[in-house]
Coordinates of C-alpha atoms in Angstrom, one line a residue:
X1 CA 85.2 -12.6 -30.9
X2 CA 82.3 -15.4 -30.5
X3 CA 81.8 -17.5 -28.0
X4 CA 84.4 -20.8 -27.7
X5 CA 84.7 -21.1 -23.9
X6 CA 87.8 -23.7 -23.1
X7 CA 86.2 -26.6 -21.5
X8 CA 88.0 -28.1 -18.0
X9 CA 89.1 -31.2 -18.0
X10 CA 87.4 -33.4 -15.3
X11 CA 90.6 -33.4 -12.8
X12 CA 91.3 -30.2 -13.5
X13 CA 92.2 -27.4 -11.0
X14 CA 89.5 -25.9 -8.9
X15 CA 88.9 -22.8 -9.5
X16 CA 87.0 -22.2 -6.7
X17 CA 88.0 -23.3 -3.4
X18 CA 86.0 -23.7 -0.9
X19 CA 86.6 -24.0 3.0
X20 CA 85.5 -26.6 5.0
X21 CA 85.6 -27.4 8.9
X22 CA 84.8 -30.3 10.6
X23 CA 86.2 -32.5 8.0
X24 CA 82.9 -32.1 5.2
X25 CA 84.2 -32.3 1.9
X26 CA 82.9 -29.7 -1.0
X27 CA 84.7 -29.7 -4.2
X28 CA 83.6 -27.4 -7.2
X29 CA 84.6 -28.9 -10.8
X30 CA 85.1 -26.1 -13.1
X31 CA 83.9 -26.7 -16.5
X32 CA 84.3 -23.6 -18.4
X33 CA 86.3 -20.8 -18.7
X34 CA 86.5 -17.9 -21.3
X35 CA 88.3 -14.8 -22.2
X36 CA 86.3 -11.5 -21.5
X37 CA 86.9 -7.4 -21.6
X38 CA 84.4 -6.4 -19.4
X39 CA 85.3 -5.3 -15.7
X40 CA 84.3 -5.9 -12.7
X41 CA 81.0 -3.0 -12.3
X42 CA 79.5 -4.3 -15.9
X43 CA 79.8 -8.2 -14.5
X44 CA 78.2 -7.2 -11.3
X45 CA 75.4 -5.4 -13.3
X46 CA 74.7 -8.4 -15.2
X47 CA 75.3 -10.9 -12.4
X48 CA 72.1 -8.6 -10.6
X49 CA 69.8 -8.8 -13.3
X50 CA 70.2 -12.3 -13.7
X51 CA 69.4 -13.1 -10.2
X52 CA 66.5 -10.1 -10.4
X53 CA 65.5 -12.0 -14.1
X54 CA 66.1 -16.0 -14.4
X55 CA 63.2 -15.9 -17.1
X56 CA 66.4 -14.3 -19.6
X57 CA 68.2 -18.3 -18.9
X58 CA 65.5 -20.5 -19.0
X59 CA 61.9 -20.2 -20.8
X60 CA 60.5 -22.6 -18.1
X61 CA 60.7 -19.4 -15.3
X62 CA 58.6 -16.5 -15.1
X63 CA 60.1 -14.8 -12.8
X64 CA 62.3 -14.8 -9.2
X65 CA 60.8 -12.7 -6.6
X66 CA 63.6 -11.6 -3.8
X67 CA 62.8 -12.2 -0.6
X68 CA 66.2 -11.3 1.5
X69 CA 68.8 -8.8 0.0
X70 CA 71.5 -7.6 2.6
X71 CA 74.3 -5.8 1.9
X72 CA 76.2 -5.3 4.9
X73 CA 78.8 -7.2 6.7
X74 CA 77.2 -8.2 9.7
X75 CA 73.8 -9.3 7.9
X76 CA 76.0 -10.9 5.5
X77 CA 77.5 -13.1 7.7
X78 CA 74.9 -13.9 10.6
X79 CA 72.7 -16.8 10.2
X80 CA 69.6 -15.6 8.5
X81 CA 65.8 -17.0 8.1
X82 CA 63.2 -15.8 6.0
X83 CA 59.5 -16.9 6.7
X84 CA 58.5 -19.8 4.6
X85 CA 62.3 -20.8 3.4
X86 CA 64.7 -22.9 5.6
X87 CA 68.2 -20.9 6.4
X88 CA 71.2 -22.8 5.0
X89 CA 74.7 -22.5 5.9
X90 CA 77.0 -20.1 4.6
X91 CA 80.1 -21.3 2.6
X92 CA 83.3 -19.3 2.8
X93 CA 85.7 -19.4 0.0
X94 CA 89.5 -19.3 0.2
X95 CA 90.6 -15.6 -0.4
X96 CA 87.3 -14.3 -0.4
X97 CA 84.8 -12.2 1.4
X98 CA 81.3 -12.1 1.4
X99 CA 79.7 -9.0 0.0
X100 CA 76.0 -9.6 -0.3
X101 CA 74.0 -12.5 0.2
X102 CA 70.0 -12.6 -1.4
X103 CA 67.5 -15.4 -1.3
X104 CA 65.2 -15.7 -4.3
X105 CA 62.7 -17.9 -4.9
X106 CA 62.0 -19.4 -8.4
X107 CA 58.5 -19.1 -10.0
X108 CA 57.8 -21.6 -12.9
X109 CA 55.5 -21.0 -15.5
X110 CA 53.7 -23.8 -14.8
X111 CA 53.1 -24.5 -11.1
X112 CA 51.2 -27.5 -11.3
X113 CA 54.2 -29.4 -12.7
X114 CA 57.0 -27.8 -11.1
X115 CA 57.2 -26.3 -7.7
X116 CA 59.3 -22.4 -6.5
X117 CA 62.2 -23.0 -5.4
X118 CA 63.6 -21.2 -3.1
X119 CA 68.1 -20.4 -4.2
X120 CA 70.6 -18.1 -2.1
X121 CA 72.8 -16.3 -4.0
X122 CA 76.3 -14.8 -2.7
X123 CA 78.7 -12.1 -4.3
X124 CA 82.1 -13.0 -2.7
X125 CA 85.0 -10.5 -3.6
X126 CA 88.7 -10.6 -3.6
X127 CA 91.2 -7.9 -4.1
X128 CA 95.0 -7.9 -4.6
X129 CA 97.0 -6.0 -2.8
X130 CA 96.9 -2.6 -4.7
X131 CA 93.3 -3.6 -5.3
X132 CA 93.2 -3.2 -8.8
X133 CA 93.1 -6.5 -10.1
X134 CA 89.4 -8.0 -8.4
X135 CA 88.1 -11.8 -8.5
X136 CA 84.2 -11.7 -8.0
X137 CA 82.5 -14.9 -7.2
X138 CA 78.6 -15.3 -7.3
X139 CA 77.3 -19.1 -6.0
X140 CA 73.7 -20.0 -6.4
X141 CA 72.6 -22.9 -4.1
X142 CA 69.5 -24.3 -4.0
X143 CA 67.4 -25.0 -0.8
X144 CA 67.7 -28.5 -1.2
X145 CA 69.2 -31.7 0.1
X146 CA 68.5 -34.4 -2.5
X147 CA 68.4 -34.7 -6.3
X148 CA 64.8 -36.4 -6.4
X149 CA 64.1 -32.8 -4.7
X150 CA 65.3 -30.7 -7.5
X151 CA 63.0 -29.3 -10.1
X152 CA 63.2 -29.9 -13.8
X153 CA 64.1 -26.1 -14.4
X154 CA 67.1 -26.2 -12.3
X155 CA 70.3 -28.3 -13.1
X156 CA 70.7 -31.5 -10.6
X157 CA 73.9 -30.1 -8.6
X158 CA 73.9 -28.4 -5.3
X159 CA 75.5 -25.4 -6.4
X160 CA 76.8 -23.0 -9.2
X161 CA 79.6 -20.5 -8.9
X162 CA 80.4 -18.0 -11.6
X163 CA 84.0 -16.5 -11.2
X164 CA 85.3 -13.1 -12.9
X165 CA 88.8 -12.3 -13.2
X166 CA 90.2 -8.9 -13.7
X167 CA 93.6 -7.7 -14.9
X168 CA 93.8 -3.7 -14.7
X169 CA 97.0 -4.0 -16.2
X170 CA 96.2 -6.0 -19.5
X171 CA 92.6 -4.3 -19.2
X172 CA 91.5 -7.6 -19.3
X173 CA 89.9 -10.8 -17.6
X174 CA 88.1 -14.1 -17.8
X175 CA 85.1 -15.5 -16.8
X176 CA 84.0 -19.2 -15.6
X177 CA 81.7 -21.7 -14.0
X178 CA 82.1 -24.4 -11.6
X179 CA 79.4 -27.0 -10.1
X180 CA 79.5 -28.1 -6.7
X181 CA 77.9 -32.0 -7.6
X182 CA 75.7 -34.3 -5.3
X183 CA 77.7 -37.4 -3.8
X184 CA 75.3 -39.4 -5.6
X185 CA 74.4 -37.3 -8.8
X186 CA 75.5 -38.0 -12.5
X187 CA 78.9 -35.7 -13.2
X188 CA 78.5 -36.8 -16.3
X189 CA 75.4 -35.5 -17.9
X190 CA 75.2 -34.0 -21.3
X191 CA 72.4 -31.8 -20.1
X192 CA 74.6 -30.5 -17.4
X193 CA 77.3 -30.0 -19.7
X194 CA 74.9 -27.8 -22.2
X195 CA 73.0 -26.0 -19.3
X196 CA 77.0 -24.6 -17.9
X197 CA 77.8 -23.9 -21.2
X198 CA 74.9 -21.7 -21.8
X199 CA 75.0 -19.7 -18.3
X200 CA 78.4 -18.8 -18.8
X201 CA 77.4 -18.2 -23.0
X202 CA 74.7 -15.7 -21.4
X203 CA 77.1 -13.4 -18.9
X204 CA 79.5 -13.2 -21.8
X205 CA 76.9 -11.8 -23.9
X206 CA 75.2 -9.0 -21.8
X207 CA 78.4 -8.4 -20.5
X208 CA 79.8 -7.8 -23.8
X209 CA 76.4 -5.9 -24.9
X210 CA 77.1 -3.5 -21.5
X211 CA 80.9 -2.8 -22.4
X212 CA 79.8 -2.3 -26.2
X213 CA 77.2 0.9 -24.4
X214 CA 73.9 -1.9 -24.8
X215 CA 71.1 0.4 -23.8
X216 CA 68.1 -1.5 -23.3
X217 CA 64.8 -0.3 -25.2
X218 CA 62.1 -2.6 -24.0
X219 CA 61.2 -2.3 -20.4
X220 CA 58.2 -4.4 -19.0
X221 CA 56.2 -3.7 -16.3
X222 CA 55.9 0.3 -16.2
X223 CA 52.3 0.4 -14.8
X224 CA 51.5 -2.5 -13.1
X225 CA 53.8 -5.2 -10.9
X226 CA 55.0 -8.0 -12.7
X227 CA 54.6 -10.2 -9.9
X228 CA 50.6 -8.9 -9.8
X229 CA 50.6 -9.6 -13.7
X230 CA 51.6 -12.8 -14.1
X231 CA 50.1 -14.4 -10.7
X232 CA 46.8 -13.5 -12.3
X233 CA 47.9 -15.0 -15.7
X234 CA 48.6 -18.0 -14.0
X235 CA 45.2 -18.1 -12.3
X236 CA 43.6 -17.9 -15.7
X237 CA 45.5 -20.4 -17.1
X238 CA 44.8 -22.9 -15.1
X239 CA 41.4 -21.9 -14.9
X240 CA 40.6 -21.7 -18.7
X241 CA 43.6 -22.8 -20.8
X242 CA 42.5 -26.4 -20.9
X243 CA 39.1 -26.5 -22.0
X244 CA 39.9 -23.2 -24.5
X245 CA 42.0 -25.1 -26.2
X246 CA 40.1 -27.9 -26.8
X247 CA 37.3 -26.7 -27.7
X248 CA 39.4 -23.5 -30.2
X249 CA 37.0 -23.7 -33.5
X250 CA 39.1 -21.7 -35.9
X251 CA 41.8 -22.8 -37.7
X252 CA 44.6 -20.8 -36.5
X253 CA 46.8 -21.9 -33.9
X254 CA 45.2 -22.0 -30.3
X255 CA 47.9 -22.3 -28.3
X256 CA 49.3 -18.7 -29.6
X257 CA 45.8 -16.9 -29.4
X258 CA 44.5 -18.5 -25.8
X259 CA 47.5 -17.4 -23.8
X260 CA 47.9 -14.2 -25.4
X261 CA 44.6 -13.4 -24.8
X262 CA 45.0 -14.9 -21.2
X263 CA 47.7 -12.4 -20.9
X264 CA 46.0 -9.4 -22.0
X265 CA 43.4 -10.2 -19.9
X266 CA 45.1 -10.9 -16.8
X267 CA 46.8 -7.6 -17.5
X268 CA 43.2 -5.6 -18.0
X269 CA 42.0 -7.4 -14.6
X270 CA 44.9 -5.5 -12.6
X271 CA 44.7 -2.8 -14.3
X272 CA 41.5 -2.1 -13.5
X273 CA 41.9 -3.1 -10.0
X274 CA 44.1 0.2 -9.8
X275 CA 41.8 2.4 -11.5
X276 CA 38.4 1.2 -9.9
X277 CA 39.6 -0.7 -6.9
X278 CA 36.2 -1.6 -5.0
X279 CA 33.8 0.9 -6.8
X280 CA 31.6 -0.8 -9.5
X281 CA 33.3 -1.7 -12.8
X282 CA 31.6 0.9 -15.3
X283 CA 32.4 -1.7 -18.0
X284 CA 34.0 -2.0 -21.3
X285 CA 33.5 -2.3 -25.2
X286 CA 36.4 -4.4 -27.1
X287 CA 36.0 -2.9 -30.5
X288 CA 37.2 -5.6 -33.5
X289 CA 36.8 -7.4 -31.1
X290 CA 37.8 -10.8 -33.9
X291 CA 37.6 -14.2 -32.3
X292 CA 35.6 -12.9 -29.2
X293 CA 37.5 -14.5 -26.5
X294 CA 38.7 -11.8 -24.7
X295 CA 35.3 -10.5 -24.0
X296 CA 34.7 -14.2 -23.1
X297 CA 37.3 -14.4 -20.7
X298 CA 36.8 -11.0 -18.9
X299 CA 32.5 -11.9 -18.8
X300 CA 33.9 -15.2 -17.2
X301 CA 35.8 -13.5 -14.5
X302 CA 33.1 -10.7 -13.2
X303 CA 33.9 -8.1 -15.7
X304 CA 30.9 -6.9 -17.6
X305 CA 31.1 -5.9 -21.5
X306 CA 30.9 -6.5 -25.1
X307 CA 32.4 -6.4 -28.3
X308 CA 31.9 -5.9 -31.8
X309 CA 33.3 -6.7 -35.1
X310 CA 32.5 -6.4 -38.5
X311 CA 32.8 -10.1 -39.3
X312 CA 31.2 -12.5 -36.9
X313 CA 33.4 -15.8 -36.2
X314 CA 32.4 -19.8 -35.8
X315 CA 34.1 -19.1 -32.5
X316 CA 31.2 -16.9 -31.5
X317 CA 28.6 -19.6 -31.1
X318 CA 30.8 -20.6 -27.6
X319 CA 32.3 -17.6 -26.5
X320 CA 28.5 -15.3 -26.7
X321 CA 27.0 -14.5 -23.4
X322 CA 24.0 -12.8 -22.6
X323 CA 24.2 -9.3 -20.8
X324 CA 21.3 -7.2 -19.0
X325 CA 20.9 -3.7 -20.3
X326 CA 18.9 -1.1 -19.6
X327 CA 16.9 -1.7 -22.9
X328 CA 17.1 -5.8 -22.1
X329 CA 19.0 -8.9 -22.9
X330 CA 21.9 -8.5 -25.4
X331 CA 24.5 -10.3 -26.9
X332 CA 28.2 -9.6 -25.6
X333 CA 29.1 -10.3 -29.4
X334 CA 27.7 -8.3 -32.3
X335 CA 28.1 -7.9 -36.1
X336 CA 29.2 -4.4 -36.2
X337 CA 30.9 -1.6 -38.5
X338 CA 32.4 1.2 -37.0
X339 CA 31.8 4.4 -38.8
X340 CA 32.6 7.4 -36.4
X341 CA 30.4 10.6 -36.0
X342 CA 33.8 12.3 -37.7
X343 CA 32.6 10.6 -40.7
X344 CA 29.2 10.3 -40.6
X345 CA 27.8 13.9 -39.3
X346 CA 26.4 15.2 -41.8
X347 CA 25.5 12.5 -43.5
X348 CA 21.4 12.6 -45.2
X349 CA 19.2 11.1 -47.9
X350 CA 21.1 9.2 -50.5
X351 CA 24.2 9.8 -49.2
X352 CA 23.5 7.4 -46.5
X353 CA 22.3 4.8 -49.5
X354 CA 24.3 1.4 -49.0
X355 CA 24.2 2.2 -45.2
X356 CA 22.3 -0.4 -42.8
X357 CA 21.8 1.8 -39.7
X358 CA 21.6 -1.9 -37.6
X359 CA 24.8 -2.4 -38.5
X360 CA 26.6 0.4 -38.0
X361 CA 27.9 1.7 -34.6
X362 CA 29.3 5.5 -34.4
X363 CA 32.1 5.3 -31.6
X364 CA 29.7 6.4 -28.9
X365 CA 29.9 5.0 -25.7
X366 CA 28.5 5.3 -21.9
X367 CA 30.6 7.6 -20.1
X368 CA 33.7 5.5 -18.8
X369 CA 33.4 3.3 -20.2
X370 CA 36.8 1.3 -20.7
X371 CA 37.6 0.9 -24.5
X372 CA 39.5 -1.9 -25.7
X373 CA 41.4 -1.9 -29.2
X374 CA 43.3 -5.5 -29.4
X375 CA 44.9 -5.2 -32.6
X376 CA 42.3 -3.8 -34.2
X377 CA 44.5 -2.2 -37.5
X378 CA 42.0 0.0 -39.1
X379 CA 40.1 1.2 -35.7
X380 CA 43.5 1.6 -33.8
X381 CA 44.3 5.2 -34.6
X382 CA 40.4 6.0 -33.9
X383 CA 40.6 4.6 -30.7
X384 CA 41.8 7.6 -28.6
X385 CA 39.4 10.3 -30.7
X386 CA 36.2 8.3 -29.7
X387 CA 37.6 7.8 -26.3
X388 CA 37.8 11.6 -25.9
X389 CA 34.5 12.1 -27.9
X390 CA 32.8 9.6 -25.2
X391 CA 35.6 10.5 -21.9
X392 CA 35.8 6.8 -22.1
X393 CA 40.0 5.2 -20.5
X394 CA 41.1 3.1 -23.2
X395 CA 43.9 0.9 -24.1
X396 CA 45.0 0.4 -27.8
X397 CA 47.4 -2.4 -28.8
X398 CA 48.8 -1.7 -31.9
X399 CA 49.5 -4.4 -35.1
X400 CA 49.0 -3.4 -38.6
X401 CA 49.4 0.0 -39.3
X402 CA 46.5 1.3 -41.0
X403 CA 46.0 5.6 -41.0
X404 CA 42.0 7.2 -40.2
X405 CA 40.7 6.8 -43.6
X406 CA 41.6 2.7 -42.6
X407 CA 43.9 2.6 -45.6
X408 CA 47.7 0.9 -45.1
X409 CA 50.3 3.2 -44.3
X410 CA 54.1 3.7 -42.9
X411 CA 53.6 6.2 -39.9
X412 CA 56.3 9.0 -39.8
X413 CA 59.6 7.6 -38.1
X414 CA 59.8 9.2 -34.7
X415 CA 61.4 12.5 -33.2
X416 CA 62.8 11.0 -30.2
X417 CA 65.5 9.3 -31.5
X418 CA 66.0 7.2 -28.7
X419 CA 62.9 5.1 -30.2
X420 CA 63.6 2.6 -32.9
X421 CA 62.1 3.9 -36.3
X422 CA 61.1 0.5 -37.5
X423 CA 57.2 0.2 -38.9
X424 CA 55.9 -1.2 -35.6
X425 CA 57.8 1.6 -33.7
X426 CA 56.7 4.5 -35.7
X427 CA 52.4 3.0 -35.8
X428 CA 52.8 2.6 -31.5
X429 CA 54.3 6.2 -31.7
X430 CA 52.4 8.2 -33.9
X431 CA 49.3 6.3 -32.2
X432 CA 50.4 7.8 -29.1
X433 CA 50.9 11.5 -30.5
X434 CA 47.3 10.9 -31.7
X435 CA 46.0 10.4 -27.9
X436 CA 48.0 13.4 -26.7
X437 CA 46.7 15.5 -28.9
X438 CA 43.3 14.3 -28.0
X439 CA 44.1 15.0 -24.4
X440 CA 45.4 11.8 -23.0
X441 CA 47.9 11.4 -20.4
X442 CA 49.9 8.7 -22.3
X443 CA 51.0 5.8 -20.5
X444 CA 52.9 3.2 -22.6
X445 CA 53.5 -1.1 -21.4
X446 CA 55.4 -3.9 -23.4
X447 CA 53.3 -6.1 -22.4
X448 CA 54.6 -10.2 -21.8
X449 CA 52.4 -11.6 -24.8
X450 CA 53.7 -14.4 -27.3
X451 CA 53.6 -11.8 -30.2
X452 CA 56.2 -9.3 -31.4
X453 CA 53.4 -6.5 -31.8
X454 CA 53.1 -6.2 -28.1
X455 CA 52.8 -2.4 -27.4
X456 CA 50.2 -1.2 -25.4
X457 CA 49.5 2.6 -25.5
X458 CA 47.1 3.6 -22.2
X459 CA 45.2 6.6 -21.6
X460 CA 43.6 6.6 -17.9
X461 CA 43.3 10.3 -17.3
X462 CA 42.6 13.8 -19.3
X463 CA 45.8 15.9 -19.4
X464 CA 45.2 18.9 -16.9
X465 CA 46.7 21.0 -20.1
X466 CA 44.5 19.9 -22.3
X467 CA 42.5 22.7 -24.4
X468 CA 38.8 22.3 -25.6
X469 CA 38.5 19.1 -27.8
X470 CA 38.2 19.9 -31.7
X471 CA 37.7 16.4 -33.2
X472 CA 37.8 18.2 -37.1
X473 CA 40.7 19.8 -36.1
X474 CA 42.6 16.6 -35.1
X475 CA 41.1 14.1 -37.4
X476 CA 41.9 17.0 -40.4
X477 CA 45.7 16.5 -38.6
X478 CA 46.4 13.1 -39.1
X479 CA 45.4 13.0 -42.5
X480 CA 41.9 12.8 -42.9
X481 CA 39.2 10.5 -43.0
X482 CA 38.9 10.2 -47.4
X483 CA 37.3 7.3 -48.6
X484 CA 36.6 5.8 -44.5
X485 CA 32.9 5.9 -45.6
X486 CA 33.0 4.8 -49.2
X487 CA 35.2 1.1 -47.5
X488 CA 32.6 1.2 -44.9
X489 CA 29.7 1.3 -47.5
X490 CA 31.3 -1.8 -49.2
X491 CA 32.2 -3.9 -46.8
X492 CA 28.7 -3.9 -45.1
X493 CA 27.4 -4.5 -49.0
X494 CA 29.8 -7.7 -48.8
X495 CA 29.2 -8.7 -45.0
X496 CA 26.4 -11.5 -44.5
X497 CA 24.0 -10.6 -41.9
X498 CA 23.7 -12.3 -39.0
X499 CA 20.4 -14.0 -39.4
X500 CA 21.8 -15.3 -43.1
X501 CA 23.3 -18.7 -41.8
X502 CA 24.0 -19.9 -45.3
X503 CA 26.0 -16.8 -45.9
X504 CA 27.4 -16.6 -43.0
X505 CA 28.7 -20.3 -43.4
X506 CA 29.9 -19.6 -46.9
X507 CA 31.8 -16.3 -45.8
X508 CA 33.8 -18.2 -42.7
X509 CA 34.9 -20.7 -44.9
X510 CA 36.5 -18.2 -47.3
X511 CA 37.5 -16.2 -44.2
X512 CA 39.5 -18.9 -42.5
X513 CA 42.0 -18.5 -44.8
X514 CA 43.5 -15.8 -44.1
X515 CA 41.8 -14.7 -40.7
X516 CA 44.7 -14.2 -38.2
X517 CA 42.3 -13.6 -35.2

């Protein structure tokens, strides 16, 4: 059954009622109602995370951050004030009792153009005699008193009530909303209209998901605090977006890259504040490192680092910065070709023919120092061996799948069948079996980027298990490293040297094409 709510007409029945002394008036119009099979416990579930999540109704949120949560009678029903929001009255509803009352405050995505806003939320519940058949009520209302008050994420009324129904004996119920309307607001908006119709559209469908056994396989925020996260993001944002995106010199899009990159880097920032807290940073290395604006971005905010690719960028000229080394001044953005020790150990006389030693670097790195592997296809699954080979943290986020010797390939589907075996699936899993076997305590986030390949696999600490490190042994595992060093050998014959401006200016052009960094 799809979704075809009946719509209410305007002098309809209530159906919500609520009480009112003194003589105040407060009428709910319903607007829609709809037929539903899930109970009561899967409409409380989703009722919850809707509260907990109102970025899952409306892209202009990020997130609601609860700041009062009782569930007992007496808290329920006293007057309340949390620091920094004013209390409002409680409404009581005609055959209902209050069960649990929160307050959560609303953060936009964009604070400079809307304000929080602070909402209470109530779960009413009323039971029949035998208690079988249950009515729950949920009513948002916003902390305020005037339309002109209300931001543009929120619908101009003063209140919204969902309603559940439940039959035990026909195993079946309803659902509905109502709107409790400002004396002086439009009743007759179409935006109003759509915005009910698509609350009520979205219980219906994670309730329906819930009864049909939904299990949810993305979950967000498993090593840092969302609220950490994305306050962070938001600082960058405002800080950098602006200018980044005027001044983007590529030719892809620079709205997707700047805030992904924003959000990668706000999540590095906390990220490291866990692991280093006040020490010194040690540093980091962003290996195909493409466009160079992460490394930009982290330099800008304290961080100290480089990255190297083996294809410099027009973007390069704005986003290099100098560092201080122990042999000098460097660049923060190089022309470099990975070619691990794996693969080149060993190597003498005219086998190394075709190799520029300048232009090579072999996975080496400063003890600790942080690695970064932003879709970085064919050095993703070396990104956990030359962390181990160097005891460097690292953080690898996956895209196109590519296996050691940097060819394309499907990774095996996974074991754990409660992982999706699509393509993307499978690479962010077998990546991850690469790093345990390395040694890595595996930590995995979903991270809240604008791109589908969003998977981040972490390794912060050496497994306590973990035997002596045989690279051979676990690159020979995964498949090899044929023909790495004869694709390495013709791409640094094909790659224009830095100092070659004319080349490097007839290479971008041909680049930009199809570069999609």
């Amino acid at each position: 059954m799809g979704f075809e709510p009946e719509a209410s007409a305007v002098d309809a029945r209530p159906a919500v009622v609520q009480n009112t002394p003194g003589g105040d008036t407060a009428t709910w119009r319903s607007l829609f109602r709809h037929p539903c099979a899930f109970g009561t416990a899967a409409f409380n579930g989703v009722m919850v995370n809707l509260i907990q999540n109102p970025n899952i109704n409306s892209s202009w949120l990020f997130r609601a951050d609860i700041l009062y949560d009782a569930a007992e009678l007496p808290a329920c029903t006293a007057p309340y004030d949390v620091k920094g929001t004013p209390s409002i009255p409680i409404p009581s509803f005609a055959g209902f009792e209050l069960r649990r009352c929160l307050i959560r405050r609303l953060i936009p995505r964009n604070t400079r153009r809307d304000k929080p806003l602070d909402q209470t939320c109530l779960v009413y519940e009323h039971a029949s005699d035998h208690g079988d058949d249950i009515q729950t009520l949920v009513v948002y209302l916003p902390h305020v008193s005037a339309v002109s008050e209300m931001p543009f994420y929120h619908p101009t009324v003063q209140g919204i009530a969902f309603l559940h129904e439940w039959d035990a004996a026909e195993s079946g119920g309803a659902i509905s909303i109502s709107y409790l309307f400002f004396s002086d607001g439009d009743r007759s908006s179409d935006k109003l209209t759509r915005t009910a119709f698509h609350l009520l559209k979205a219980i219906y469908k994670h309730g329906k998901g819930q009864l049909e056994g939904y299990q949810k396989r993305v979950h967000h925020d498993q090593l840092l605090p969302q609220t950490r996260v994305q306050n962070t993001y938001t600082r960058l944002k405002q800080k950098h977006a602006r200018e980044l995106i005027k001044g983007w010199a590529e030719s892809t899009d620079p709205i997707k890259h700047v805030f992904e990159d924003l959000c990668i880097a706000a999540f590095l920032i906390e990220l490291w504040a866990d692991m280093y807290g006040p020490d010194p940073f040690p540093g980091f290395v962003d290996i195909g490192c493409g466009n160079g604006l992460l490394v930009y971005l982290l330099n800008q905010e304290g961080f100290g680092g480089w990255g190297f690719d083996a294809r410099s960028r027009k973007s390069w000229a704005a986003y290099n910065t100098k560092l201080q080394t122990s042999t000098g001044e460097e660049d923060s953005l190089r022309q470099l070709v990975l070619l691990p020790l794996p693969v080149s150990e060993g190597l003498t006389g005219s086998s190394r023919d075709g190799i520029d030693e300048k232009m090579v670097h072999d996975g080496r790195f400063p003890k600790g120092t942080f690695i970064i592997s932003n879709h970085a296809d064919e050095l993703t699954p070396w990104t956990p061996i030359i962390a181990a080979m160097s005891e460097c943290p690292f953080i690898a986020i996956p895209c196109c799948s590519h296996n050691l010797t940097g060819e394309r390939f499907r990774a095996p589907a996974p074991k754990d069948k409660t992982k999706a075996d699509s393509a993307y699936s499978s690479l962010v899993v077998w990546v991850g079996d690469v790093a345990r076997d390395c040694g890595w305590e595996v930590e995995e986030e979903m991270l809240r980027i604008p791109s589908t390949r969003n998977a981040a696999v972490v390794g912060r600490k050496r497994s306590s298990e973990s035997s002596p490190l045989d690279i051979q042994t676990i690159v020979n595992r995964y498949g090899g490293t044929a023909g790495y060093l004869e694709a390495v050998i013709k791409l640094l014959g094909s790659a224009p040297r830095p100092h070659d401006e004319e080349g490097r200016r007839h290479h971008m052009e041909s680049q930009d094409k199809h570069l999609a960094d």
